[in-house]
Amino acid sequence: MPLALDTNMRFKFSILALLLEVIIIVLFGIFVEYNVDGDVTLYQLFQDVHVMIFVGFGFLMTFLKKYGFSSVGINMLIAAFGLQWGILVQGFWHAVSGKIYVHTKSMINADFSTATALISFGAVLGKTSPVQMLILTILEITIFACNEYVVTELLQAKDVGGSMTIHAFGAYFGLVVALVLYRPGLKNKHENDESTYHSDIFAMIGTLFLWVFWPSFNSAIAPNNQAKAIVNTYLSLAACTVVTFALSSLVDQRGKFSMVLIQNATLAGGVAVGTCADMSIQPFGAMCIGSISGIISVLGYHFLTPLLASKLRIQDTCGVHNLHGLPGILGGIAGIVVTALNKENRQNHSTHAAVQLSLPGRQAAALGITIGMALVGGALTGGILKLPFLGQASDQNCFDDSVYWEVPEEEKPHEIHSNNYDEHSRLEATM
């Protein structure tokens, strides 16, 4: 008979979380120092990015009617743990005399690293335990830091807003994890895998926070052209939003708007313009990228998400493929095209001896390597998360806060089902 799933987090989560935090504190004590000469003028942009990570991402995932505590709470856990780990693993690649120096820019980059884990969290939302998410955060941010070093330092490719290294990476990493953790019992839609009027309003709050602050996200670490990055992102988001509303009505037979599309596809313009946000693409170019991303995202939600679930066994809870994956690839392609159209870039070879490619070639290589590392890393991580003692809930108890949280009495379900792998084992247990 299959083993029962133990969702009691009292010891396994507490010991793991405390142990990891102690290890991080020790590593900070050995390696991390202040950088008193850091650029404090970036602090305003850091604040905007920080709000996106903790408020925007968290509330965007509150659309599930019985999973609001976990959406916001586990988001906070991932972000708080991930930013510490991100400072370390990113800092090791840029250490000076064996020391990691913390300043505002490194804090922004640490927040960026946590974004990848939060994107992947969206793909498996409602189907994983807090222990699993801690492990995913450690592994994903580590692999992200390696990929980022290859893309930005070795290839010297441009990706100021992280279309490739953050969004595409996080999306395809999470999708492969979702594939490995596939639950046949959820093939038919779960009763809790849906929203209510009020949960959709909370999710829309997350959308608005992300939408308003996205120009800061794409311009925060732009070396020379922050003004261009702000304007390009601003216009791309605006055009994307109008197109999303138009297509949302068009794909519905009754001509009504879909809150799922408005919450998510309106943000695709910020994702897609990220790679070339600080380039001279002209305002109309940014608006074209935003419009195309809106079309791709809406069509992805309408047609691709059901196909992925039914044919490829990828249960993408939040539709990260349509908000981050496809627009991230579009951003990577836009970067290749824009750099190829610049005559100087065709002869602009990397100064790194191992890379003798023009800038468009390096952009293409960066996109391919990023997707490849995300797929491989996601597969390895998913295999580890599949271990049966990591506290995951049974299929019947997915998308339910009461498995891991104390919830008010009026919100508690009438029955918490046994955490067994399948219905057959539950029936045997009652005999």
Coordinates of C-alpha atoms in Angstrom, one line a residue:
M1 CA 0.0 0.0 0.0
P2 CA 1.4 3.5 -0.8
L3 CA 2.8 5.4 2.1
A4 CA 0.7 8.2 3.6
L5 CA 1.9 11.7 3.1
D6 CA 2.9 13.5 6.4
T7 CA 2.1 17.2 6.2
N8 CA 3.0 18.0 9.8
M9 CA 5.6 20.8 9.5
R10 CA 6.4 21.1 13.2
F11 CA 9.9 19.5 13.1
K12 CA 10.9 19.0 9.5
F13 CA 10.2 22.6 8.4
S14 CA 11.3 24.3 11.6
I15 CA 14.6 22.4 11.8
L16 CA 15.4 22.9 8.1
A17 CA 14.6 26.6 8.2
L18 CA 16.6 27.3 11.3
L19 CA 19.5 25.2 10.1
L20 CA 19.6 27.0 6.8
E21 CA 19.4 30.4 8.5
V22 CA 22.3 29.5 10.8
I23 CA 24.4 28.4 7.9
I24 CA 23.7 31.7 6.1
I25 CA 24.5 33.8 9.1
V26 CA 27.8 31.9 9.5
L27 CA 28.6 32.5 5.8
F28 CA 27.8 36.2 6.1
G29 CA 30.1 36.4 9.1
I30 CA 32.9 34.9 7.2
F31 CA 32.5 36.5 3.7
V32 CA 30.3 39.5 3.7
E33 CA 31.3 43.1 4.4
Y34 CA 29.8 46.6 3.9
N35 CA 30.5 48.5 0.8
V36 CA 30.5 52.1 2.2
D37 CA 31.0 53.5 -1.3
G38 CA 27.9 52.0 -2.8
D39 CA 25.5 54.1 -4.8
V40 CA 22.7 55.1 -2.4
T41 CA 20.9 57.0 -5.1
L42 CA 19.6 53.6 -6.3
Y43 CA 17.7 53.2 -3.0
Q44 CA 14.5 54.5 -4.5
L45 CA 14.6 52.0 -7.3
F46 CA 15.5 49.3 -4.8
Q47 CA 12.3 50.2 -2.8
D48 CA 10.2 49.9 -5.9
V49 CA 11.7 46.5 -6.8
H50 CA 11.3 45.3 -3.2
V51 CA 7.6 46.2 -3.2
M52 CA 7.2 44.2 -6.4
I53 CA 8.8 41.2 -4.9
F54 CA 7.0 41.2 -1.6
V55 CA 3.6 42.8 -2.4
G56 CA 3.2 42.5 -6.2
F57 CA 4.1 38.8 -6.6
G58 CA 2.5 37.8 -3.4
F59 CA -0.9 39.4 -4.1
L60 CA -0.9 38.4 -7.7
M61 CA -1.1 34.7 -6.6
T62 CA -4.1 35.2 -4.2
F63 CA -6.7 34.4 -6.8
L64 CA -7.2 30.9 -5.5
K65 CA -10.2 31.0 -3.2
K66 CA -8.7 28.9 -0.3
Y67 CA -5.0 29.6 -0.8
G68 CA -4.5 33.3 0.1
F69 CA -2.5 32.7 3.2
S70 CA 0.0 30.5 1.4
S71 CA 0.2 32.8 -1.7
V72 CA 1.2 35.8 0.4
G73 CA 2.9 34.0 3.2
I74 CA 5.1 31.5 1.4
N75 CA 5.9 34.3 -1.1
M76 CA 7.3 36.2 1.8
L77 CA 9.2 33.2 3.1
I78 CA 10.8 32.5 -0.3
A79 CA 11.7 36.2 -0.8
A80 CA 13.2 36.7 2.7
F81 CA 15.2 33.5 2.5
G82 CA 16.1 33.9 -1.2
L83 CA 17.5 37.4 -1.0
Q84 CA 20.0 36.3 1.7
W85 CA 21.0 33.3 -0.4
G86 CA 21.1 35.4 -3.5
I87 CA 23.6 37.9 -2.0
L88 CA 25.9 35.0 -1.2
V89 CA 25.8 33.0 -4.4
Q90 CA 25.8 36.0 -6.7
G91 CA 28.5 37.6 -4.5
F92 CA 30.8 34.5 -4.8
W93 CA 31.0 35.2 -8.6
H94 CA 32.1 38.8 -7.9
A95 CA 34.1 38.5 -4.7
V96 CA 37.0 40.8 -4.2
S97 CA 39.9 39.2 -2.2
G98 CA 37.6 36.5 -1.0
K99 CA 35.0 39.0 0.4
I100 CA 31.5 39.8 -0.8
Y101 CA 30.6 43.5 -0.5
V102 CA 27.0 44.5 0.0
H103 CA 25.6 47.7 -1.4
T104 CA 22.3 48.9 -2.9
K105 CA 22.9 47.3 -6.3
S106 CA 23.7 43.9 -4.9
M107 CA 20.5 44.2 -2.9
I108 CA 18.6 44.8 -6.1
N109 CA 20.3 41.9 -7.8
A110 CA 19.4 39.7 -4.8
D111 CA 15.8 40.7 -5.2
F112 CA 16.0 39.8 -8.9
S113 CA 17.3 36.3 -8.0
T114 CA 14.3 35.7 -5.7
A115 CA 12.0 36.7 -8.5
T116 CA 13.0 33.5 -10.4
A117 CA 12.0 31.3 -7.5
L118 CA 8.7 33.3 -7.1
I119 CA 7.9 32.8 -10.8
S120 CA 8.5 29.1 -10.4
F121 CA 6.4 29.1 -7.3
G122 CA 3.5 30.2 -9.5
A123 CA 3.8 27.2 -11.7
V124 CA 3.4 24.8 -8.7
L125 CA 1.2 27.0 -6.6
G126 CA -1.1 24.9 -4.3
K127 CA 0.7 21.6 -4.9
T128 CA 3.9 21.9 -2.9
S129 CA 4.8 22.2 0.8
P130 CA 6.9 24.9 2.5
V131 CA 9.8 22.4 2.8
Q132 CA 9.7 21.8 -0.9
M133 CA 9.7 25.5 -1.6
L134 CA 12.7 26.2 0.6
I135 CA 14.6 23.5 -1.3
L136 CA 13.5 24.8 -4.6
T137 CA 14.6 28.3 -3.6
I138 CA 18.1 27.2 -2.7
L139 CA 18.6 25.2 -5.9
E140 CA 17.0 27.6 -8.3
I141 CA 18.8 30.7 -7.1
T142 CA 22.1 28.8 -7.2
I143 CA 21.6 27.8 -10.8
F144 CA 20.3 31.2 -11.7
A145 CA 23.5 32.8 -10.4
C146 CA 25.6 30.5 -12.5
N147 CA 23.5 31.2 -15.6
E148 CA 23.5 35.0 -15.0
Y149 CA 27.3 34.9 -14.7
V150 CA 27.6 33.0 -18.0
V151 CA 25.2 35.4 -19.8
T152 CA 26.4 38.8 -18.4
E153 CA 30.1 38.1 -17.7
L154 CA 31.3 35.4 -20.1
L155 CA 29.0 36.2 -23.1
Q156 CA 28.6 39.8 -22.1
A157 CA 25.1 39.8 -23.5
K158 CA 22.5 42.5 -22.7
D159 CA 19.5 41.7 -20.6
V160 CA 19.0 44.7 -18.3
G161 CA 15.4 43.9 -17.4
G162 CA 15.9 40.1 -17.2
S163 CA 13.6 39.0 -19.9
M164 CA 15.8 35.9 -20.4
T165 CA 17.8 35.5 -17.2
I166 CA 14.9 36.1 -14.8
H167 CA 11.5 35.6 -16.5
A168 CA 12.2 32.9 -19.1
F169 CA 14.5 31.1 -16.7
G170 CA 12.1 31.2 -13.8
A171 CA 9.1 30.1 -16.0
Y172 CA 10.7 27.1 -17.7
F173 CA 12.5 26.0 -14.5
G174 CA 9.1 26.0 -12.8
L175 CA 7.3 24.3 -15.7
V176 CA 9.7 21.4 -15.7
V177 CA 9.4 21.1 -11.9
A178 CA 5.6 21.0 -12.5
L179 CA 6.1 18.3 -15.1
V180 CA 8.2 16.1 -12.8
L181 CA 5.7 16.7 -9.9
Y182 CA 2.7 15.9 -12.2
R183 CA -0.4 14.8 -10.3
P184 CA -2.7 12.5 -12.2
G185 CA -5.4 13.1 -9.6
L186 CA -5.6 16.7 -10.6
K187 CA -6.2 16.0 -14.3
N188 CA -9.8 16.9 -13.7
K189 CA -10.1 20.4 -12.3
H190 CA -9.9 20.5 -8.4
E191 CA -12.8 22.1 -6.6
N192 CA -10.4 24.6 -4.9
D193 CA -8.5 25.5 -8.1
E194 CA -10.7 28.4 -8.8
S195 CA -11.2 32.0 -7.7
T196 CA -14.0 34.0 -6.1
Y197 CA -15.0 37.6 -6.6
H198 CA -13.0 38.8 -3.6
S199 CA -9.9 36.7 -4.3
D200 CA -9.7 38.1 -7.8
I201 CA -9.8 41.6 -6.4
F202 CA -6.9 40.9 -4.2
A203 CA -5.0 39.4 -7.1
M204 CA -5.7 42.5 -9.1
I205 CA -4.0 44.6 -6.4
G206 CA -0.9 42.6 -7.0
T207 CA -1.2 43.3 -10.7
L208 CA -1.5 47.0 -10.1
F209 CA 1.6 47.1 -7.9
L210 CA 3.6 45.2 -10.4
W211 CA 2.3 47.3 -13.3
V212 CA 3.1 50.7 -11.6
F213 CA 6.6 49.7 -10.5
W214 CA 7.8 47.7 -13.5
P215 CA 9.6 50.6 -15.1
S216 CA 11.8 50.6 -12.0
F217 CA 12.4 46.9 -12.3
N218 CA 13.7 47.2 -15.9
S219 CA 15.8 50.3 -15.2
A220 CA 17.2 49.6 -11.8
I221 CA 20.6 48.3 -12.9
A222 CA 20.7 50.0 -16.4
P223 CA 24.3 51.3 -16.5
N224 CA 23.9 54.4 -18.7
N225 CA 20.3 54.6 -20.1
Q226 CA 17.9 54.5 -17.2
A227 CA 15.7 57.1 -18.7
K228 CA 15.3 55.1 -21.9
A229 CA 14.5 52.0 -19.9
I230 CA 11.8 53.8 -17.9
V231 CA 10.2 55.3 -21.0
N232 CA 10.3 52.0 -23.0
T233 CA 8.8 50.0 -20.2
Y234 CA 6.2 52.6 -19.5
L235 CA 5.0 52.6 -23.1
S236 CA 5.3 48.9 -23.6
L237 CA 3.0 48.2 -20.6
A238 CA 0.5 50.7 -21.7
A239 CA 0.2 49.3 -25.2
C240 CA 0.1 45.8 -23.9
T241 CA -2.8 46.6 -21.5
V242 CA -5.0 48.1 -24.3
V243 CA -4.3 45.1 -26.5
T244 CA -5.0 42.6 -23.7
F245 CA -8.4 44.2 -23.0
A246 CA -9.3 44.1 -26.7
L247 CA -8.3 40.4 -27.1
S248 CA -9.8 39.4 -23.8
S249 CA -13.2 40.5 -25.2
L250 CA -12.5 39.1 -28.6
V251 CA -11.7 35.5 -27.5
D252 CA -14.8 35.3 -25.3
Q253 CA -17.9 34.2 -27.2
R254 CA -20.0 36.7 -25.2
G255 CA -17.5 39.5 -25.6
K256 CA -16.8 39.7 -21.8
F257 CA -13.4 40.5 -20.1
S258 CA -11.6 37.7 -18.3
M259 CA -10.1 38.6 -15.0
V260 CA -7.4 36.0 -15.4
L261 CA -6.2 37.7 -18.6
I262 CA -6.4 41.2 -17.1
Q263 CA -4.5 40.2 -14.0
N264 CA -1.6 38.6 -16.0
A265 CA -1.4 39.4 -19.7
T266 CA -1.4 43.2 -19.0
L267 CA 2.0 42.7 -17.4
A268 CA 3.6 40.9 -20.4
G269 CA 4.7 44.1 -21.9
G270 CA 7.1 44.7 -19.0
V271 CA 8.5 41.2 -19.3
A272 CA 9.0 41.4 -23.1
V273 CA 10.7 44.8 -23.3
G274 CA 13.2 43.9 -20.5
T275 CA 16.1 42.7 -22.7
C276 CA 16.2 45.8 -24.8
A277 CA 14.7 48.3 -22.4
D278 CA 17.8 50.5 -22.3
M279 CA 18.4 50.3 -26.1
S280 CA 17.4 52.9 -28.7
I281 CA 14.3 51.0 -29.9
Q282 CA 12.2 54.3 -30.2
P283 CA 8.9 54.7 -28.4
F284 CA 6.9 53.1 -31.2
G285 CA 9.2 50.1 -31.0
A286 CA 8.5 49.6 -27.3
M287 CA 4.8 49.9 -28.0
C288 CA 5.1 47.3 -30.7
I289 CA 6.9 44.9 -28.4
G290 CA 4.2 45.4 -25.7
S291 CA 1.4 44.9 -28.2
I292 CA 2.9 41.6 -29.5
S293 CA 3.5 40.4 -26.0
G294 CA -0.1 41.1 -25.1
I295 CA -1.3 39.0 -28.1
I296 CA 1.0 36.1 -27.3
S297 CA 0.1 36.1 -23.6
V298 CA -3.7 36.2 -24.2
L299 CA -3.5 33.4 -26.8
G300 CA -1.3 31.4 -24.5
Y301 CA -3.8 31.5 -21.7
H302 CA -6.7 30.8 -24.0
F303 CA -5.2 27.9 -26.1
L304 CA -1.7 26.8 -24.7
T305 CA -2.4 26.3 -21.0
P306 CA -5.2 23.7 -21.5
L307 CA -3.0 22.0 -24.1
L308 CA 0.0 21.8 -21.8
A309 CA -2.1 20.3 -19.1
S310 CA -3.9 17.7 -21.3
K311 CA -1.1 16.7 -23.7
L312 CA 2.2 17.5 -21.9
R313 CA 1.1 16.9 -18.3
I314 CA 2.3 20.3 -17.2
Q315 CA -0.2 21.7 -14.6
D316 CA 0.7 25.4 -14.6
T317 CA -1.4 26.9 -11.8
C318 CA -0.7 30.6 -12.5
G319 CA 0.0 30.4 -16.2
V320 CA 3.6 31.5 -15.8
H321 CA 4.3 30.2 -19.3
N322 CA 2.1 32.9 -20.7
L323 CA 3.2 35.8 -18.4
H324 CA 6.9 35.1 -18.1
G325 CA 7.9 32.2 -20.4
L326 CA 6.6 33.3 -23.9
P327 CA 7.1 37.1 -23.3
G328 CA 10.6 36.3 -22.0
I329 CA 11.5 34.5 -25.2
L330 CA 9.9 37.3 -27.2
G331 CA 12.2 39.7 -25.2
G332 CA 15.2 37.6 -26.0
I333 CA 14.3 37.5 -29.7
A334 CA 13.7 41.3 -29.7
G335 CA 17.2 41.7 -28.2
I336 CA 18.7 39.7 -31.1
V337 CA 16.8 41.7 -33.7
V338 CA 17.6 45.1 -32.2
T339 CA 21.3 44.4 -31.8
A340 CA 21.5 42.9 -35.3
L341 CA 19.9 46.1 -36.8
N342 CA 22.7 48.2 -35.3
K343 CA 25.7 48.0 -37.7
E344 CA 28.2 48.5 -34.9
N345 CA 26.9 45.5 -33.0
R346 CA 27.6 43.2 -35.9
Q347 CA 31.3 43.7 -35.4
N348 CA 31.1 44.2 -31.6
H349 CA 32.9 41.1 -30.3
S350 CA 33.2 40.1 -26.7
T351 CA 36.4 41.0 -24.9
H352 CA 36.3 37.5 -23.3
A353 CA 38.8 35.2 -25.1
A354 CA 36.4 32.3 -25.0
V355 CA 33.7 34.1 -26.8
Q356 CA 34.3 35.3 -30.4
L357 CA 30.7 36.2 -31.4
S358 CA 29.1 39.4 -32.5
L359 CA 26.6 40.9 -30.1
P360 CA 23.5 39.4 -31.9
G361 CA 25.2 36.0 -31.7
R362 CA 25.9 36.4 -28.0
Q363 CA 22.3 37.4 -27.5
A364 CA 21.1 34.3 -29.3
A365 CA 23.6 32.1 -27.3
A366 CA 22.4 33.7 -24.0
L367 CA 18.7 32.8 -24.8
G368 CA 19.6 29.3 -25.7
I369 CA 21.8 28.7 -22.7
T370 CA 19.3 30.2 -20.4
I371 CA 16.5 28.0 -21.6
G372 CA 18.8 24.9 -21.5
M373 CA 19.9 25.6 -17.9
A374 CA 16.4 26.2 -16.8
L375 CA 15.2 22.9 -18.3
V376 CA 18.0 20.8 -16.8
G377 CA 17.9 22.6 -13.5
G378 CA 14.2 22.2 -13.2
A379 CA 14.4 18.5 -14.0
L380 CA 17.0 17.9 -11.3
T381 CA 15.1 20.0 -8.7
G382 CA 11.8 18.3 -9.5
G383 CA 13.4 15.0 -9.0
I384 CA 14.6 16.0 -5.5
L385 CA 11.2 17.6 -4.6
K386 CA 9.5 14.3 -5.5
L387 CA 10.9 12.6 -2.4
P388 CA 7.9 11.5 -0.4
F389 CA 8.9 12.8 3.0
L390 CA 9.0 16.6 2.2
G391 CA 5.5 17.3 3.5
Q392 CA 3.5 17.6 0.2
A393 CA -0.3 17.4 0.5
S394 CA -2.4 14.7 -1.1
D395 CA -4.2 15.5 -4.4
Q396 CA -7.5 15.9 -2.5
N397 CA -6.0 18.5 -0.1
C398 CA -4.2 20.7 -2.7
F399 CA -5.0 24.4 -3.0
D400 CA -6.1 24.5 0.7
D401 CA -4.5 26.7 3.3
S402 CA -5.7 24.6 6.2
V403 CA -3.2 21.9 5.5
Y404 CA -0.3 24.1 6.6
W405 CA -1.9 27.1 8.2
E406 CA -4.2 27.9 11.1
V407 CA -7.3 29.4 9.5
P408 CA -10.4 31.1 11.0
E409 CA -13.1 28.6 11.9
E410 CA -15.6 29.9 9.3
E411 CA -12.9 29.2 6.6
K412 CA -12.1 25.7 7.7
P413 CA -13.4 22.9 5.5
H414 CA -15.9 20.4 7.0
E415 CA -13.5 17.6 6.3
I416 CA -9.7 17.3 5.9
H417 CA -9.0 14.3 3.8
S418 CA -6.3 11.7 4.6
N419 CA -3.0 12.6 3.0
N420 CA -2.6 9.4 1.1
Y421 CA -1.3 9.1 -2.5
D422 CA -4.6 7.9 -4.0
E423 CA -8.2 7.2 -3.3
H424 CA -7.7 3.5 -3.2
S425 CA -5.4 3.7 -0.2
R426 CA -7.9 6.0 1.5
L427 CA -10.6 3.4 1.1
E428 CA -8.4 0.7 2.4
A429 CA -7.6 2.7 5.5
T430 CA -11.3 2.9 6.4
M431 CA -11.9 -0.8 6.0

